[in-house]
Short mmCIF file of C-alpha atoms in Angstrom, two decimals:
data_model
loop_
_atom_site.label_atom_id
_atom_site.label_comp_id
_atom_site.label_asym_id
_atom_site.label_seq_id
_atom_site.Cartn_x
_atom_site.Cartn_y
_atom_site.Cartn_z
CA UNK A 1 -0.04 0.18 -0.15
CA UNK A 2 2.82 2.40 0.93
CA UNK A 3 4.63 1.89 -2.62
CA UNK A 4 0.89 2.50 -4.70
CA UNK A 5 0.93 5.70 -2.14
CA UNK A 6 4.63 6.71 -3.21
CA UNK A 7 3.36 5.91 -7.01
CA UNK A 8 0.57 8.03 -7.00
CA UNK A 9 1.91 10.81 -4.89
CA UNK A 10 4.98 11.24 -7.81
CA UNK A 11 2.37 10.74 -10.90
CA UNK A 12 0.45 13.94 -9.26
CA UNK A 13 3.93 16.03 -8.42
CA UNK A 14 4.75 14.99 -12.12
CA UNK A 15 1.70 16.07 -13.44
CA UNK A 16 1.64 19.37 -11.61
CA UNK A 17 5.48 19.93 -12.82
CA UNK A 18 4.27 19.80 -16.24
CA UNK A 19 1.21 21.84 -16.07
CA UNK A 20 3.19 24.80 -14.42
CA UNK A 21 6.09 24.04 -16.73
CA UNK A 22 3.89 25.04 -19.68
CA UNK A 23 1.53 27.90 -17.89
CA UNK A 24 4.51 29.38 -16.63
CA UNK A 25 6.90 32.01 -18.99
CA UNK A 26 9.98 33.61 -18.87
CA UNK A 27 12.39 33.41 -16.36
CA UNK A 28 9.70 32.21 -13.78
CA UNK A 29 9.44 29.23 -16.03
CA UNK A 30 13.21 28.26 -16.15
CA UNK A 31 13.83 28.93 -12.23
CA UNK A 32 10.41 26.64 -11.73
CA UNK A 33 12.07 23.78 -14.14
CA UNK A 34 15.60 23.95 -12.34
CA UNK A 35 13.98 23.85 -9.06
CA UNK A 36 11.49 21.33 -9.98
CA UNK A 37 14.37 19.19 -11.44
CA UNK A 38 16.77 19.18 -8.33
CA UNK A 39 14.05 18.37 -6.09
CA UNK A 40 13.21 15.50 -8.22
CA UNK A 41 16.73 14.32 -8.44
CA UNK A 42 16.76 14.77 -4.48
CA UNK A 43 13.50 12.75 -4.04
CA UNK A 44 14.96 9.89 -6.50
CA UNK A 45 18.51 10.13 -4.48
CA UNK A 46 16.56 9.45 -1.33
CA UNK A 47 14.38 6.67 -2.98
CA UNK A 48 17.39 4.93 -3.85
CA UNK A 49 18.81 5.35 -0.77
CA UNK A 50 15.64 3.59 1.10
CA UNK A 51 15.71 0.78 -1.60
CA UNK A 52 19.14 -0.22 -1.10
CA UNK A 53 19.03 -0.27 3.03
CA UNK A 54 15.70 -2.08 2.19
CA UNK A 55 17.60 -4.74 0.11
CA UNK A 56 20.39 -4.61 2.60
CA UNK A 57 17.76 -5.05 5.79
CA UNK A 58 16.38 -8.05 3.57
CA UNK A 59 19.67 -9.66 3.27
CA UNK A 60 20.20 -9.16 6.74
CA UNK A 61 17.02 -10.94 7.65
CA UNK A 62 17.80 -13.80 5.33
CA UNK A 63 21.07 -14.43 6.97
CA UNK A 64 19.64 -14.07 10.38
CA UNK A 65 16.64 -16.57 10.42
CA UNK A 66 18.27 -19.14 8.23
CA UNK A 67 19.35 -22.09 9.76
CA UNK A 68 22.68 -22.41 7.93
CA UNK A 69 26.00 -20.74 9.27
CA UNK A 70 26.32 -17.40 6.14
CA UNK A 71 29.21 -15.30 5.84
CA UNK A 72 29.09 -12.25 3.10
CA UNK A 73 32.97 -12.32 1.71
CA UNK A 74 34.72 -9.53 -0.16
CA UNK A 75 35.99 -10.49 -3.51
CA UNK A 76 39.23 -10.74 -2.30
CA UNK A 77 38.16 -13.66 0.45
CA UNK A 78 37.56 -11.20 3.61
CA UNK A 79 35.07 -11.54 5.81
CA UNK A 80 32.59 -9.06 6.09
CA UNK A 81 29.31 -10.21 7.36
CA UNK A 82 28.17 -13.30 8.99
CA UNK A 83 25.32 -14.79 11.13
CA UNK A 84 24.74 -16.19 14.71
CA UNK A 85 24.58 -19.63 13.23
CA UNK A 86 28.37 -18.55 11.82
CA UNK A 87 29.35 -18.34 15.70
CA UNK A 88 27.53 -21.01 16.87
CA UNK A 89 28.79 -23.44 14.26
CA UNK A 90 32.50 -22.35 14.51
CA UNK A 91 32.57 -21.66 18.31
CA UNK A 92 33.99 -17.96 17.29
CA UNK A 93 32.86 -14.50 17.84
CA UNK A 94 31.33 -12.15 15.80
CA UNK A 95 34.07 -10.17 16.51
CA UNK A 96 36.91 -12.76 15.99
CA UNK A 97 35.51 -13.64 12.57
CA UNK A 98 35.10 -10.16 11.25
CA UNK A 99 37.80 -10.12 8.87
CA UNK A 100 39.02 -14.25 8.72
CA UNK A 101 39.76 -15.55 5.33
CA UNK A 102 36.73 -17.53 3.66
CA UNK A 103 39.38 -20.50 4.16
CA UNK A 104 40.39 -20.58 8.07
CA UNK A 105 37.73 -22.99 8.44
CA UNK A 106 39.41 -26.09 6.52
CA UNK A 107 41.61 -28.32 7.45
CA UNK A 108 45.20 -27.66 5.30
CA UNK A 109 44.38 -30.28 2.92
CA UNK A 110 41.00 -29.15 2.39
CA UNK A 111 41.72 -25.71 1.68
CA UNK A 112 42.97 -25.86 -2.35
CA UNK A 113 39.40 -27.05 -3.03
CA UNK A 114 37.73 -24.02 -0.99
CA UNK A 115 40.01 -21.89 -2.98
CA UNK A 116 39.45 -23.20 -6.50
CA UNK A 117 35.46 -23.24 -5.34
CA UNK A 118 35.57 -19.38 -4.23
CA UNK A 119 37.15 -18.41 -7.36
CA UNK A 120 34.85 -20.03 -9.47
CA UNK A 121 31.90 -18.51 -7.62
CA UNK A 122 33.24 -15.21 -7.99
CA UNK A 123 33.17 -15.48 -11.58
CA UNK A 124 29.85 -16.15 -11.37
CA UNK A 125 29.48 -19.83 -10.95
CA UNK A 126 27.92 -21.18 -7.68
CA UNK A 127 29.95 -24.32 -6.10
CA UNK A 128 28.94 -27.04 -3.54
CA UNK A 129 31.36 -29.61 -2.03
CA UNK A 130 31.53 -31.58 1.27
CA UNK A 131 34.51 -30.74 3.66
CA UNK A 132 34.98 -30.65 7.47
CA UNK A 133 34.66 -27.28 9.51
CA UNK A 134 37.56 -27.04 12.20
CA UNK A 135 35.75 -25.27 15.07
CA UNK A 136 37.64 -23.00 17.42
CA UNK A 137 37.81 -25.85 20.03
CA UNK A 138 39.50 -28.02 17.32
CA UNK A 139 36.78 -30.17 16.81
CA UNK A 140 35.82 -31.37 13.27
CA UNK A 141 31.99 -31.05 12.05
CA UNK A 142 31.02 -32.51 8.95
CA UNK A 143 29.63 -29.78 6.69
CA UNK A 144 28.24 -29.16 3.26
CA UNK A 145 30.02 -25.88 1.74
CA UNK A 146 28.08 -23.63 -0.65
CA UNK A 147 29.90 -20.30 -2.61
CA UNK A 148 26.92 -18.45 -4.16
CA UNK A 149 28.22 -15.21 -6.09
CA UNK A 150 26.43 -11.84 -4.76
CA UNK A 151 25.17 -9.64 -7.40
CA UNK A 152 24.35 -5.83 -7.58
CA UNK A 153 22.60 -5.45 -11.10
CA UNK A 154 25.14 -7.39 -13.48
CA UNK A 155 28.17 -6.76 -11.38
CA UNK A 156 29.38 -9.62 -8.77
CA UNK A 157 30.04 -7.57 -5.70
CA UNK A 158 30.79 -10.42 -3.21
CA UNK A 159 30.67 -14.35 -2.24
CA UNK A 160 27.98 -15.88 0.33
CA UNK A 161 29.77 -18.55 2.19
CA UNK A 162 27.19 -21.42 3.44
CA UNK A 163 28.26 -24.17 5.91
CA UNK A 164 25.65 -26.45 6.48
CA UNK A 165 25.88 -29.02 9.11
CA UNK A 166 25.90 -32.53 7.85
CA UNK A 167 27.08 -34.62 10.62
CA UNK A 168 23.16 -36.31 11.34
CA UNK A 169 22.93 -36.92 7.79
CA UNK A 170 26.29 -38.49 7.52
CA UNK A 171 25.65 -40.95 10.70
CA UNK A 172 22.27 -41.95 9.15
CA UNK A 173 24.34 -42.39 5.59
CA UNK A 174 26.69 -44.67 7.60
CA UNK A 175 24.10 -46.71 9.68
CA UNK A 176 22.20 -47.48 6.60
CA UNK A 177 24.83 -48.94 4.80
CA UNK A 178 25.98 -50.79 8.07
CA UNK A 179 22.21 -51.85 8.06
CA UNK A 180 22.90 -53.20 4.16
CA UNK A 181 25.80 -55.17 5.21
CA UNK A 182 23.97 -56.65 7.95
CA UNK A 183 21.23 -57.82 5.83
CA UNK A 184 23.76 -59.70 3.55
CA UNK A 185 25.29 -61.05 6.97
CA UNK A 186 22.23 -62.61 7.61
CA UNK A 187 21.78 -64.23 4.42
CA UNK A 188 25.17 -65.62 4.73
CA UNK A 189 25.53 -66.82 8.20
CA UNK A 190 21.94 -68.79 7.59
CA UNK A 191 23.22 -70.55 4.64
CA UNK A 192 26.47 -71.17 6.61
CA UNK A 193 24.65 -72.15 9.62
CA UNK A 194 22.39 -74.63 7.61
CA UNK A 195 25.99 -76.61 6.66
CA UNK A 196 27.40 -76.71 9.52
CA UNK A 197 24.33 -78.55 11.64
CA UNK A 198 24.51 -81.61 9.72
CA UNK A 199 28.36 -82.46 10.42
CA UNK A 200 27.90 -81.37 13.89
CA UNK A 201 25.16 -83.56 14.65
CA UNK A 202 27.58 -86.51 13.28
CA UNK A 203 30.26 -84.84 15.93
CA UNK A 204 27.78 -84.52 18.71
CA UNK A 205 26.51 -88.22 18.65
CA UNK A 206 30.22 -89.94 18.37
CA UNK A 207 30.98 -87.92 21.83
CA UNK A 208 28.29 -88.60 23.46
CA UNK A 209 29.11 -92.39 22.64
CA UNK A 210 32.57 -91.64 23.74
CA UNK A 211 31.66 -90.00 26.83
CA UNK A 212 29.16 -92.46 27.52
CA UNK A 213 32.18 -95.64 27.20
CA UNK A 214 35.12 -93.44 29.21
CA UNK A 215 33.59 -90.27 30.65
CA UNK A 216 35.98 -88.00 31.49
CA UNK A 217 36.54 -84.03 32.29
CA UNK A 218 37.37 -82.97 28.81
CA UNK A 219 34.77 -85.04 26.92
CA UNK A 220 32.24 -83.44 28.93
CA UNK A 221 33.55 -79.90 28.02
CA UNK A 222 33.19 -81.04 24.49
CA UNK A 223 30.30 -81.66 24.65
CA UNK A 224 29.46 -78.59 26.37
CA UNK A 225 31.00 -76.66 23.60
CA UNK A 226 29.35 -78.88 20.91
CA UNK A 227 26.35 -77.90 22.55
CA UNK A 228 26.84 -73.68 22.06
CA UNK A 229 27.89 -73.98 18.75
CA UNK A 230 24.78 -75.81 17.89
CA UNK A 231 23.06 -72.68 19.77
CA UNK A 232 25.11 -70.36 18.14
CA UNK A 233 23.97 -71.96 14.66
CA UNK A 234 20.39 -71.64 15.74
CA UNK A 235 20.93 -67.89 16.38
CA UNK A 236 22.41 -67.50 12.97
CA UNK A 237 19.87 -69.01 11.15
CA UNK A 238 17.48 -66.42 13.18
CA UNK A 239 19.82 -63.44 12.37
CA UNK A 240 17.45 -61.47 10.42
CA UNK A 241 14.53 -62.21 13.00
CA UNK A 242 14.40 -60.57 16.69
CA UNK A 243 14.57 -63.50 19.58
CA UNK A 244 14.19 -62.67 23.03
CA UNK A 245 17.23 -63.25 25.27
CA UNK A 246 16.85 -65.75 28.09
CA UNK A 247 18.18 -64.19 30.85
CA UNK A 248 19.60 -65.48 34.19
CA UNK A 249 21.64 -64.34 37.15
CA UNK A 250 24.84 -66.12 36.71
CA UNK A 251 28.21 -65.61 38.84
CA UNK A 252 30.44 -64.19 36.37
CA UNK A 253 33.82 -65.51 37.45
CA UNK A 254 32.80 -69.56 36.26
CA UNK A 255 31.84 -67.97 33.33
CA UNK A 256 35.36 -66.72 32.91
CA UNK A 257 36.95 -69.52 34.12
CA UNK A 258 35.31 -72.00 31.78
CA UNK A 259 36.53 -70.02 28.43
CA UNK A 260 39.98 -69.40 30.11
CA UNK A 261 39.97 -73.47 30.44
CA UNK A 262 39.49 -73.59 26.16
CA UNK A 263 41.71 -70.87 25.40
CA UNK A 264 44.63 -72.22 27.57
CA UNK A 265 45.47 -74.74 25.12
CA UNK A 266 46.02 -72.03 22.34
CA UNK A 267 47.61 -69.91 24.65
CA UNK A 268 50.49 -72.76 25.16
CA UNK A 269 50.90 -73.03 21.35
CA UNK A 270 51.29 -69.11 20.97
CA UNK A 271 53.92 -69.36 23.77
CA UNK A 272 51.42 -66.88 25.91
CA UNK A 273 51.04 -66.68 29.71
CA UNK A 274 47.56 -65.84 30.84
CA UNK A 275 47.74 -63.67 34.13
CA UNK A 276 44.75 -63.51 35.79
CA UNK A 277 43.77 -60.59 38.36
CA UNK A 278 40.94 -60.61 40.36
CA UNK A 279 40.35 -57.30 42.52
CA UNK A 280 38.77 -57.10 46.04
CA UNK A 281 34.93 -57.52 46.17
CA UNK A 282 35.11 -58.97 42.30
CA UNK A 283 35.21 -62.60 42.74
CA UNK A 284 31.47 -63.21 43.75
CA UNK A 285 29.80 -60.79 41.49
CA UNK A 286 26.76 -61.70 39.94
CA UNK A 287 25.27 -60.41 36.70
CA UNK A 288 22.13 -60.87 34.51
CA UNK A 289 22.88 -62.45 31.61
CA UNK A 290 22.64 -65.08 28.64
CA UNK A 291 25.10 -67.38 29.63
CA UNK A 292 25.79 -68.67 26.09
CA UNK A 293 26.19 -65.17 24.49
CA UNK A 294 28.54 -63.84 27.38
CA UNK A 295 30.58 -66.85 26.92
CA UNK A 296 30.93 -65.90 23.36
CA UNK A 297 31.87 -62.49 24.14
CA UNK A 298 34.77 -63.78 26.30
CA UNK A 299 35.63 -66.27 23.80
CA UNK A 300 35.97 -64.07 20.72
CA UNK A 301 37.98 -61.65 22.67
CA UNK A 302 40.50 -63.84 24.33
CA UNK A 303 41.10 -65.35 21.22
CA UNK A 304 41.70 -62.35 19.44
CA UNK A 305 43.76 -61.50 22.16
CA UNK A 306 46.18 -64.86 21.93
CA UNK A 307 46.48 -64.63 18.17
CA UNK A 308 47.44 -61.01 18.33
CA UNK A 309 50.95 -62.24 19.76
CA UNK A 310 52.63 -64.37 17.29
CA UNK A 311 55.71 -63.97 19.15
CA UNK A 312 54.24 -64.55 22.61
CA UNK A 313 53.89 -62.40 25.60
CA UNK A 314 51.67 -61.68 28.57
CA UNK A 315 47.88 -61.80 28.38
CA UNK A 316 46.60 -59.79 31.62
CA UNK A 317 42.85 -60.49 32.68
CA UNK A 318 41.46 -58.20 35.04
CA UNK A 319 38.34 -58.45 36.97
CA UNK A 320 37.35 -55.32 39.03
CA UNK A 321 33.93 -53.64 40.57
CA UNK A 322 33.50 -50.28 40.00
CA UNK A 323 30.00 -49.15 41.68
CA UNK A 324 27.13 -50.70 40.17
CA UNK A 325 28.94 -52.41 37.19
CA UNK A 326 31.95 -55.21 37.00
CA UNK A 327 34.62 -54.11 34.56
CA UNK A 328 36.65 -57.23 32.87
CA UNK A 329 39.93 -56.13 31.43
CA UNK A 330 42.01 -58.07 28.64
CA UNK A 331 45.35 -56.66 27.91
CA UNK A 332 47.59 -58.41 25.44
CA UNK A 333 51.26 -56.90 24.26
CA UNK A 334 50.46 -57.71 20.59
CA UNK A 335 51.20 -55.91 17.65
CA UNK A 336 48.20 -53.27 18.28
CA UNK A 337 46.44 -51.56 15.36
CA UNK A 338 46.20 -47.91 13.98
CA UNK A 339 43.74 -45.11 15.40
CA UNK A 340 42.50 -45.29 11.88
CA UNK A 341 41.80 -48.90 11.86
CA UNK A 342 40.62 -48.62 15.36
CA UNK A 343 37.95 -46.33 14.36
CA UNK A 344 36.30 -48.70 12.04
CA UNK A 345 36.54 -52.13 14.54
CA UNK A 346 32.91 -53.58 15.03
CA UNK A 347 31.97 -52.96 11.31
CA UNK A 348 30.58 -55.81 9.12
CA UNK A 349 33.61 -57.24 7.40
CA UNK A 350 36.37 -55.10 8.64
CA UNK A 351 39.15 -56.97 10.24
CA UNK A 352 43.02 -56.75 10.58
CA UNK A 353 43.71 -60.86 10.38
CA UNK A 354 44.31 -61.79 7.07
CA UNK A 355 41.36 -64.45 7.17
CA UNK A 356 39.08 -62.64 9.65
CA UNK A 357 35.47 -61.51 8.38
CA UNK A 358 35.04 -59.15 11.27
CA UNK A 359 32.16 -60.52 12.25
CA UNK A 360 33.02 -61.76 15.84
CA UNK A 361 33.78 -58.55 17.23
CA UNK A 362 30.58 -56.55 15.79
CA UNK A 363 28.19 -59.62 17.31
CA UNK A 364 30.34 -59.06 20.50
CA UNK A 365 29.38 -55.55 21.00
CA UNK A 366 25.91 -56.23 19.71
CA UNK A 367 25.65 -59.03 22.63
CA UNK A 368 27.44 -56.33 25.42
CA UNK A 369 24.56 -53.38 24.34
CA UNK A 370 21.85 -56.31 24.60
CA UNK A 371 22.88 -56.55 28.66
CA UNK A 372 23.31 -52.86 29.24
CA UNK A 373 26.89 -52.99 29.14
CA UNK A 374 29.78 -51.39 26.96
CA UNK A 375 32.95 -52.68 25.35
CA UNK A 376 35.45 -50.30 24.66
CA UNK A 377 38.93 -50.84 22.97
CA UNK A 378 42.39 -49.05 23.17
CA UNK A 379 45.57 -49.94 21.14
CA UNK A 380 48.86 -48.71 20.26
CA UNK A 381 50.71 -50.27 17.37
CA UNK A 382 53.78 -52.20 18.66
CA UNK A 383 52.53 -51.72 22.21
CA UNK A 384 49.05 -54.05 22.39
CA UNK A 385 45.74 -53.82 23.09
CA UNK A 386 43.28 -53.62 25.84
CA UNK A 387 39.63 -54.47 25.63
CA UNK A 388 37.57 -52.93 28.38
CA UNK A 389 34.08 -54.85 29.09
CA UNK A 390 31.61 -53.41 31.72
CA UNK A 391 28.32 -55.16 32.89
CA UNK A 392 25.46 -54.26 35.40
CA UNK A 393 25.89 -55.91 38.78
CA UNK A 394 23.08 -57.99 40.34
CA UNK A 395 23.10 -57.28 43.75
CA UNK A 396 22.06 -60.58 45.68
#
């Protein structure tokens, strides 16, 4: 409505100016024409100034209310203005951001790509790419970067830099890829389990016959482990189908000792000495668990530790109580793994073993989470690896 009023007033003023210019004669006519043109020039200048202010206000409104971090850069790449989202994302205050170059947020190896994209945007070609933003506290945030030219008429006067936090999107994408891998694992596991069951039945039958004729402690252990293999193959067949866990209250130490009996033979072959440390108050702890699954976790972890020491060494197992949790620490003196590999442990098909599949650790992590616990791994190349398993204690 205000714009319509301005147009109406201007139209009336121009009509009066034209009429008076045609009516007046002599010097008065020239004075009026000069004065009216001067007034119109001033009005036009004020109108253009107001239009510029309105445009700048609209731009600031866009920068203020958008969810992305937006910065305005000169064509030389110096920061001229930015919104509050930029401060939140980067951790820098507006005063600190002022004057910083456009590539200050990126790791060194990403800066050539950013400079190339900025130069193309300054020539009128918008650019988009994914990168990492290095914040003030030295943390990294995954971002989508956009450089868009700022136009004044047909002239490029600056560049908008837009950073969009895509950390959550990237995590969801990785989870989706992990789900696809697990679906493939389920199909493979079902086929393998089906093939294992037939020879397993024969082995169990002959072992039962041997135990009946010559019962020994070792044949009893072998029968128990065959039953455990059978249970695991049944779980593999149902890998893609949720199954209710059969929890029971069990003393943790006997479960660990049963697995140590099995691992000890392999440890001797690898020249590995197993050292068990039970801290005061930890020997009688009881956990609510599914016995077969917890044994499976201990077996996976201990076998990995032994196999990580081809030249022998000490394998230390410490059991201690930490408030409402019990912690089982397994520390080896093996080859260790790099930090890059450590970040990928637990993913399907990722393994540091020559003939491994990466499924053992993935299953172990899942089992501990189902029991309300946590499995953490620390490692250093050439020093060794430490696995911490924490499980909630049941007070009896």
